[in-house]
mmCIF file of C-alpha atoms in Angstrom:
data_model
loop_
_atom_site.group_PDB
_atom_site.id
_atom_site.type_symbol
_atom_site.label_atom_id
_atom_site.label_comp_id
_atom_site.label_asym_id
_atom_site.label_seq_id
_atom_site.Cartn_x
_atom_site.Cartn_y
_atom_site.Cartn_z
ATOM 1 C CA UNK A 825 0.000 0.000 0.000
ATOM 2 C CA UNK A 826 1.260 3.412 -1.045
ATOM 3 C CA UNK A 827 -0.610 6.644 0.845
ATOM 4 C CA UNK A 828 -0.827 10.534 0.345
ATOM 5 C CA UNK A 829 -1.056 12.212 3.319
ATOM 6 C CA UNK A 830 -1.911 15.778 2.954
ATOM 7 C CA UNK A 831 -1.694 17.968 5.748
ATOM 8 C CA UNK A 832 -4.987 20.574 5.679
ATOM 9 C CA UNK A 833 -4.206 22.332 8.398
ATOM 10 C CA UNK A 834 -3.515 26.847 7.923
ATOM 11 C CA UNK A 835 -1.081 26.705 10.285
ATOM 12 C CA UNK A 836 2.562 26.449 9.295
ATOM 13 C CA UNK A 837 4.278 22.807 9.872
ATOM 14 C CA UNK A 838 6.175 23.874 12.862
ATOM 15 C CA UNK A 839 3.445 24.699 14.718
ATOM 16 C CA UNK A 840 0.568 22.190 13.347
ATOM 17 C CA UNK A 841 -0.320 19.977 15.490
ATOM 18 C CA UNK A 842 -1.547 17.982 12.924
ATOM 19 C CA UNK A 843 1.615 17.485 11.608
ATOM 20 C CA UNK A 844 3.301 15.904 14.768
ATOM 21 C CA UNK A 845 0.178 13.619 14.701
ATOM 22 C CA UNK A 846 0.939 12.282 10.853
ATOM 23 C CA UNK A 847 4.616 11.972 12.047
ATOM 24 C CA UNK A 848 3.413 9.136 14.777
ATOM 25 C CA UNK A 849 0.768 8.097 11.894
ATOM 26 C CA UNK A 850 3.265 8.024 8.994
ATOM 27 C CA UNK A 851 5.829 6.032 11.646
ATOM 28 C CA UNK A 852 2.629 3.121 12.010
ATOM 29 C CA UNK A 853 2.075 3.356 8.329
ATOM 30 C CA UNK A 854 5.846 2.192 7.911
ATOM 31 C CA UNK A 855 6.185 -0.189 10.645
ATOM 32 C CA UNK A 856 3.065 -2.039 8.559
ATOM 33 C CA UNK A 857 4.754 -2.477 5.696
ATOM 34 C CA UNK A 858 3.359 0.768 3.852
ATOM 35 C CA UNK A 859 4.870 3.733 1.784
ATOM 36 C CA UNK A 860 4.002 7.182 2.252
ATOM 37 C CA UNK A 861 4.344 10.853 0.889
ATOM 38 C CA UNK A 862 3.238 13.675 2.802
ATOM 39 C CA UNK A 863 2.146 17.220 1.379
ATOM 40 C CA UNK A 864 1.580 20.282 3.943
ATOM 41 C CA UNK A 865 -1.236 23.039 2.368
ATOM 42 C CA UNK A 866 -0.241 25.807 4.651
ATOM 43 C CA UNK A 867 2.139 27.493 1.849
ATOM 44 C CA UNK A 868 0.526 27.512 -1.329
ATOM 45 C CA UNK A 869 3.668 26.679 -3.140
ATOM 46 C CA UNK A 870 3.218 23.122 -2.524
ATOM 47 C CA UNK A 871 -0.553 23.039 -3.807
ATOM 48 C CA UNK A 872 0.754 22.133 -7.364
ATOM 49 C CA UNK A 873 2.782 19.031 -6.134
ATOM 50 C CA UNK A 874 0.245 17.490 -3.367
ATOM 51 C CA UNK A 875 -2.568 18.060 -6.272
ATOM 52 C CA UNK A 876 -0.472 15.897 -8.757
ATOM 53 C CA UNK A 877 0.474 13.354 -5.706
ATOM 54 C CA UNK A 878 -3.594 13.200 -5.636
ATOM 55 C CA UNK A 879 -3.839 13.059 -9.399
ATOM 56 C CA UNK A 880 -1.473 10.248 -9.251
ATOM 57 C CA UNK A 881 -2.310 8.267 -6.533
ATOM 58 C CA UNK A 882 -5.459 6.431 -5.279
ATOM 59 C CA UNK A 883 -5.197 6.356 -1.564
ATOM 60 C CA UNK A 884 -5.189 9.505 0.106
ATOM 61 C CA UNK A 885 -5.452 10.781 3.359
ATOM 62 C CA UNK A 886 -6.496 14.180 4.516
ATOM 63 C CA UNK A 887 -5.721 15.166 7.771
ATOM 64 C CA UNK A 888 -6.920 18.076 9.349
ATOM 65 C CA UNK A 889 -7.985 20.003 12.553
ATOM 66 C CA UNK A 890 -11.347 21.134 13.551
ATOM 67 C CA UNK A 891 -11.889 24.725 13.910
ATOM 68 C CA UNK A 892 -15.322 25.812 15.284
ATOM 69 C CA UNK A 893 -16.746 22.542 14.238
ATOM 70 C CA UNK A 894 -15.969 23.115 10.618
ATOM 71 C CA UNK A 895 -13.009 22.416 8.628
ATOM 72 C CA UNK A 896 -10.017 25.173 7.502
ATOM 73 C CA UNK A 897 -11.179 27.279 5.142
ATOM 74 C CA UNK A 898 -7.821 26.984 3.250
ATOM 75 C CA UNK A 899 -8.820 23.052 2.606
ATOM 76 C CA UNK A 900 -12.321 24.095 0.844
ATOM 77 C CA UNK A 901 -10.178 26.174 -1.049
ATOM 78 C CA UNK A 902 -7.518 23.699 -2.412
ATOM 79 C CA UNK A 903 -10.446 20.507 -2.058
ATOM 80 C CA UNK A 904 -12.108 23.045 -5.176
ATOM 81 C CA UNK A 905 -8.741 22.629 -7.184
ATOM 82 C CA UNK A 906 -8.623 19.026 -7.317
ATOM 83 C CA UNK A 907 -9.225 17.109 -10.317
ATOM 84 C CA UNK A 908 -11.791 15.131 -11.169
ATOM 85 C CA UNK A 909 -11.451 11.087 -10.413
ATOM 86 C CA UNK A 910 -13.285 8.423 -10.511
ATOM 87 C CA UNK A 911 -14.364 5.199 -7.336
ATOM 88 C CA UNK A 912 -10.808 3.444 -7.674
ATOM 89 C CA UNK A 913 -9.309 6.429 -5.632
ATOM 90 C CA UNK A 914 -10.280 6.159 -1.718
ATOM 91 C CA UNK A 915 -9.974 9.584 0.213
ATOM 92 C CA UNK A 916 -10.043 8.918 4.093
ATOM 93 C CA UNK A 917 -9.934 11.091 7.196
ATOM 94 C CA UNK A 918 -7.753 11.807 10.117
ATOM 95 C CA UNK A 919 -9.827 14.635 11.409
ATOM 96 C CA UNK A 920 -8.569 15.358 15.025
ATOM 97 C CA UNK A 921 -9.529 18.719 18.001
ATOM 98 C CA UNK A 922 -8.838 20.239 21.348
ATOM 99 C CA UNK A 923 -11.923 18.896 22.788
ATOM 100 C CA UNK A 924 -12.151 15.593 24.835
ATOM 101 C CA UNK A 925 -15.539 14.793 24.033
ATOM 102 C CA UNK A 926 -15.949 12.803 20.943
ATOM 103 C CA UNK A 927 -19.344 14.151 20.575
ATOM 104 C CA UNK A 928 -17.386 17.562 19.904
ATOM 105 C CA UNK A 929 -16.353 16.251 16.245
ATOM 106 C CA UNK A 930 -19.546 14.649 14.667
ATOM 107 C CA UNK A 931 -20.394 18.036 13.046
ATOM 108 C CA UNK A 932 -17.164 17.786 11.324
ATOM 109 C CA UNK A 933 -17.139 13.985 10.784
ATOM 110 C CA UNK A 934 -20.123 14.645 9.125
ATOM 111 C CA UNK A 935 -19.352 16.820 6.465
ATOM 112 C CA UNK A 936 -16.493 14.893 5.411
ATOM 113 C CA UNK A 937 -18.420 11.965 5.063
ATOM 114 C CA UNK A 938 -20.321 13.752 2.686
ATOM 115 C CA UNK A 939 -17.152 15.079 0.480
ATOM 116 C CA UNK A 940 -16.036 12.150 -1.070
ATOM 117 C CA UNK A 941 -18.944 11.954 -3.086
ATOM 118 C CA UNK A 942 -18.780 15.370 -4.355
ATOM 119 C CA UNK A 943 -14.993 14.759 -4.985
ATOM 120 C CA UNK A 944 -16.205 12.050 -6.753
ATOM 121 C CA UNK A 945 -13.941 9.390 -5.269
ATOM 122 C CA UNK A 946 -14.846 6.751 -2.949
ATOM 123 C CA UNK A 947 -14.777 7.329 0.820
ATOM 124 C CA UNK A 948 -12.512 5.280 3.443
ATOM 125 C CA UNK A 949 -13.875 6.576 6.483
ATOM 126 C CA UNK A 950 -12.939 9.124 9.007
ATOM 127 C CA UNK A 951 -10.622 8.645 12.371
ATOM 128 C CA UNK A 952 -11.653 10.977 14.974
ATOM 129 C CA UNK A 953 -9.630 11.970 17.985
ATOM 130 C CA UNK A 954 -9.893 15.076 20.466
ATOM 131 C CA UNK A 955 -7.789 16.013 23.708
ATOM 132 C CA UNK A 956 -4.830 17.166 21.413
ATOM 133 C CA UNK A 957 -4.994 20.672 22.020
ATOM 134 C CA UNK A 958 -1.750 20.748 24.115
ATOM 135 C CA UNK A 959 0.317 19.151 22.026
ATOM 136 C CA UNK A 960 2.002 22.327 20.797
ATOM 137 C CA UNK A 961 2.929 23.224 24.495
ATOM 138 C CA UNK A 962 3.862 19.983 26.019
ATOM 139 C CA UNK A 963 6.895 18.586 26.865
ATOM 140 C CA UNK A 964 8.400 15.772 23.436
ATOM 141 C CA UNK A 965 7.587 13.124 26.220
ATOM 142 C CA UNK A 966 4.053 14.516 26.713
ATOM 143 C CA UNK A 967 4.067 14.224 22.444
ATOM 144 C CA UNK A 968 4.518 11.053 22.363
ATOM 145 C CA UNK A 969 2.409 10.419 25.053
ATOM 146 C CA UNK A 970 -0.754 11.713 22.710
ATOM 147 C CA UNK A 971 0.029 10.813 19.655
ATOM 148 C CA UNK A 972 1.257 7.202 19.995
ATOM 149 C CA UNK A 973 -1.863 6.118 19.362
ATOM 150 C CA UNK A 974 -2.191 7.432 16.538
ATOM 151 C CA UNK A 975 1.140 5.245 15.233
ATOM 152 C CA UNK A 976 -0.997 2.144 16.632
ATOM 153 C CA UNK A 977 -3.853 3.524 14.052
ATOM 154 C CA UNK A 978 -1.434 3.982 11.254
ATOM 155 C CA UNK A 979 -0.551 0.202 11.469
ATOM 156 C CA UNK A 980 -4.409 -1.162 11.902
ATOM 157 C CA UNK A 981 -5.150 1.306 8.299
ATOM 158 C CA UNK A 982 -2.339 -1.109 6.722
ATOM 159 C CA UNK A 983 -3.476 -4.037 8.372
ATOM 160 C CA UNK A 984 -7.089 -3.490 7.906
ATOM 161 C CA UNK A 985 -6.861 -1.565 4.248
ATOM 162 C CA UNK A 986 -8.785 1.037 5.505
ATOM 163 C CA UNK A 987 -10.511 2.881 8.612
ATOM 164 C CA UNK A 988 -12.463 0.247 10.021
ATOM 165 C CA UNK A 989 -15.931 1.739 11.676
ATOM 166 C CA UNK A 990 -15.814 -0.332 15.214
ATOM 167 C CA UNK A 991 -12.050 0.416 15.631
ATOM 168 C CA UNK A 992 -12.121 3.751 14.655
ATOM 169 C CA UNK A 993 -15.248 4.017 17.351
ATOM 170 C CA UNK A 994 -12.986 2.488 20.213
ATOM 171 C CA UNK A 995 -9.826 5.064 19.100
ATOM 172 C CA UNK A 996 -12.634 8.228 19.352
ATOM 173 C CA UNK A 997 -13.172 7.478 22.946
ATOM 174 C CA UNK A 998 -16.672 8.601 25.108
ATOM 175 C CA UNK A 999 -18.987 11.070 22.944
ATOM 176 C CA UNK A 1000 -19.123 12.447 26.501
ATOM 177 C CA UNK A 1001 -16.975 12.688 29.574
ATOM 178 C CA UNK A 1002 -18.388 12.067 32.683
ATOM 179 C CA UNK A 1003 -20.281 14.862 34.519
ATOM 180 C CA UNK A 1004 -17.667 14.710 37.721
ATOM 181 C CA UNK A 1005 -15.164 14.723 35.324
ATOM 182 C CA UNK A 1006 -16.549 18.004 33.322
ATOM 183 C CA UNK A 1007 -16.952 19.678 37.145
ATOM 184 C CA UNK A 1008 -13.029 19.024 37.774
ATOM 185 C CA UNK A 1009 -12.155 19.870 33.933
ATOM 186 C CA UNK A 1010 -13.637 23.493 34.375
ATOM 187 C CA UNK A 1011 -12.546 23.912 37.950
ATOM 188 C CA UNK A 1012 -8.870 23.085 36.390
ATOM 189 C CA UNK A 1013 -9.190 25.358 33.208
ATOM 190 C CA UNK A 1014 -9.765 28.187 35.656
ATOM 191 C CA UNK A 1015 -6.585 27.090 37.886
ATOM 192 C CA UNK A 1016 -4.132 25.292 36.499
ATOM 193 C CA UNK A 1017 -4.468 24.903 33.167
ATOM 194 C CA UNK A 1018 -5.381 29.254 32.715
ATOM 195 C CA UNK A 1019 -1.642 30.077 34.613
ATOM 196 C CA UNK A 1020 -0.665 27.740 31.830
ATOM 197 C CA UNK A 1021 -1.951 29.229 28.931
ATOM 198 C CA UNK A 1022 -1.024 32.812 30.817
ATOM 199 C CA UNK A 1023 2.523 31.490 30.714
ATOM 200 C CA UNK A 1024 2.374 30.491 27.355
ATOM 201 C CA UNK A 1025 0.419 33.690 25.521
ATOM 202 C CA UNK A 1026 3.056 35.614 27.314
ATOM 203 C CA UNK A 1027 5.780 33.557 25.594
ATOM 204 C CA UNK A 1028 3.920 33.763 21.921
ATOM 205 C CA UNK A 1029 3.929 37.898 22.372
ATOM 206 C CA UNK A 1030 1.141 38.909 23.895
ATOM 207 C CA UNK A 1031 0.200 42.013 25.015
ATOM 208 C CA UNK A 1032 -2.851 41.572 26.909
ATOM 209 C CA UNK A 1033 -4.282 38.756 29.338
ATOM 210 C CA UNK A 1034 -6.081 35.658 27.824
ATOM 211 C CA UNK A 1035 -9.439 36.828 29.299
ATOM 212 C CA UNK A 1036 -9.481 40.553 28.223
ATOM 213 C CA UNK A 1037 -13.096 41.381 27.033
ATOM 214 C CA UNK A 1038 -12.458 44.809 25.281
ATOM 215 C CA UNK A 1039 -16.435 44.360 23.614
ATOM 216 C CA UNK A 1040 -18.093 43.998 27.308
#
């Protein structure tokens, strides 16, 4: 098996998060037995060569964040350059967010169950993951602690020739958490977790706290 892996993701390879988790995906991929090339859509100037590897190619893989329970703009954009194809190409998902809940990506999950059709390929399902909105800030052990899985994943999509819809259910984890466990979540985002991201905003530039309401 030979796979594209296009990254969708705005946001500039050093920083994507989705990029760290196609590294650990890429890694099961190989381990499998698989070949991969990997395309990043952030800088337009590689548009022209992860459209041909599409062109070319008949199992692809977009991966992608969710952003406001929608998908990057910039990936509608280059998903309207893409040539025509026909069933023998498969287009699959790695569509991953910040949130825990599972529940949190459906919207999403969704759509791009939906695309395929329009792109008028076949569709290979969609893996779904949240909790991975530290990953920029954590510590390379922390990394690896979150996306490991995802290598584990890499190696079933070999193994399994595809996204298979009970696994990929077990790998999402509970459409909800817990209500204890929303209680502490919240009581820790307002502790812990907001020194944190304090910390961090401070470190990125920024001028002004995390909470500052100038509209109120």
């Amino acid at each position: 098996m030979h796979v594209v892996i296009i990254n969708g993701s705005p946001r500039v390879e050093k920083y994507s998060n989705t990029e760290k988790i196609i590294d650990a995906f890429a890694e099961g991929l190989t381990k499998a037995g698989a070949t991969f090339e990997r395309y990043a859509i952030s800088s337009r100037k590689n548009w022209d060569m992860a459209r041909e590897a599409y062109k070319q190619n008949t199992e692809i893989i977009f991966a992608l964040p969710l952003y406001v329970e929608n998908i990057p703009g910039l990936l509608l954009e280059f998903f309207e350059t893409l040539p025509i194809k026909d069933n023998n190409t498969r287009v699959s998902f790695i569509l991953q967010g910040g949130f825990a809940e599972a529940s949190q990506l459906e919207c999403g999950k969704k759509f791009l169950e939906k695309l395929p059709k329009y792109l008028n390929v076949s569709y290979g399902g969609t893996l779904i993951k949240g909790d991975n909105f530290g990953i920029r800030v954590v510590s390379k052990e922390d990394v690896l602690k979150i996306t490991g899985p995802y290598q584990e994943m890499g190696k079933s999509f070999v193994e399994n020739n595809g996204f298979k819809a009970e696994i990929v259910k077990k790998f999402a984890g509970p459409d909800y958490l817990p209500v204890p466990m929303r209680i502490m979540i919240q009581i820790m985002f307002k502790t812990i977790a907001k020194k944190k991201f304090e910390t961090v905003s401070k470190e990125w530039g920024a001028k002004v706290p995390i909470d500052y309401r100038p509209w109120q």
